[in-house]
């Protein structure tokens, strides 16, 4: 039932095929729906990326300090 409610307004008439077709959901909307459903996985993924960037930055800074000695 939920699927029909979501796609009700996404029906379009295709003149080439001469029939009604459902509009394909965009990749961006699929990602947004996934992020809203799976908040724990999204939080863990974003945290992993943020801490990885922080770790690489700290290692780079440490190597730069070691080279100056």
Short mmCIF file of C-alpha atoms in Angstrom, two decimals:
data_model
loop_
_atom_site.label_atom_id
_atom_site.label_comp_id
_atom_site.label_asym_id
_atom_site.label_seq_id
_atom_site.Cartn_x
_atom_site.Cartn_y
_atom_site.Cartn_z
CA UNK A 1 0.00 0.00 0.00
CA UNK A 2 2.83 2.39 0.82
CA UNK A 3 4.43 1.83 -2.58
CA UNK A 4 1.28 2.90 -4.39
CA UNK A 5 1.00 6.03 -2.27
CA UNK A 6 4.59 7.01 -3.06
CA UNK A 7 4.31 6.50 -6.83
CA UNK A 8 0.87 7.94 -7.36
CA UNK A 9 2.12 11.34 -8.46
CA UNK A 10 5.04 9.97 -10.44
CA UNK A 11 2.94 8.53 -13.28
CA UNK A 12 3.54 10.15 -16.67
CA UNK A 13 2.20 9.58 -20.13
CA UNK A 14 4.81 8.56 -22.69
CA UNK A 15 3.71 9.57 -26.17
CA UNK A 16 6.29 7.41 -27.94
CA UNK A 17 5.14 4.26 -26.17
CA UNK A 18 1.51 5.45 -26.05
CA UNK A 19 1.03 4.36 -22.45
CA UNK A 20 1.43 5.48 -18.86
CA UNK A 21 4.83 4.89 -17.29
CA UNK A 22 6.23 5.35 -13.80
CA UNK A 23 8.97 7.91 -13.43
CA UNK A 24 12.20 6.24 -12.35
CA UNK A 25 13.39 7.39 -8.92
CA UNK A 26 16.60 9.38 -9.03
CA UNK A 27 19.76 8.09 -7.39
CA UNK A 28 19.78 11.04 -5.00
CA UNK A 29 16.31 10.23 -3.69
CA UNK A 30 17.23 6.54 -3.27
CA UNK A 31 20.25 7.52 -1.18
CA UNK A 32 18.17 9.93 0.91
CA UNK A 33 15.54 7.25 1.62
CA UNK A 34 18.28 4.76 2.58
CA UNK A 35 19.86 7.30 4.94
CA UNK A 36 16.53 7.98 6.66
CA UNK A 37 15.77 4.27 7.10
CA UNK A 38 19.23 3.16 8.25
CA UNK A 39 20.40 5.90 10.60
CA UNK A 40 22.91 3.73 12.46
CA UNK A 41 24.67 2.61 9.27
CA UNK A 42 24.69 6.19 7.96
CA UNK A 43 26.13 7.55 11.22
CA UNK A 44 28.80 4.84 11.32
CA UNK A 45 29.76 5.49 7.69
CA UNK A 46 30.01 9.25 8.11
CA UNK A 47 32.00 8.83 11.34
CA UNK A 48 34.37 6.39 9.63
CA UNK A 49 35.02 8.81 6.77
CA UNK A 50 35.50 11.77 9.13
CA UNK A 51 37.91 9.90 11.42
CA UNK A 52 39.83 8.52 8.42
CA UNK A 53 40.35 12.04 7.08
CA UNK A 54 41.39 13.22 10.54
CA UNK A 55 43.83 10.30 10.88
CA UNK A 56 45.43 10.95 7.49
CA UNK A 57 45.78 14.64 8.32
CA UNK A 58 47.43 13.88 11.66
CA UNK A 59 49.84 11.35 10.10
CA UNK A 60 50.76 13.87 7.39
CA UNK A 61 51.40 16.56 10.01
CA UNK A 62 53.51 14.17 12.09
CA UNK A 63 55.63 13.20 9.08
CA UNK A 64 56.09 16.86 8.23
CA UNK A 65 57.31 17.57 11.79
CA UNK A 66 59.71 14.60 11.65
CA UNK A 67 61.22 15.84 8.39
CA UNK A 68 62.01 19.23 9.94
CA UNK A 69 64.03 17.69 12.79
#
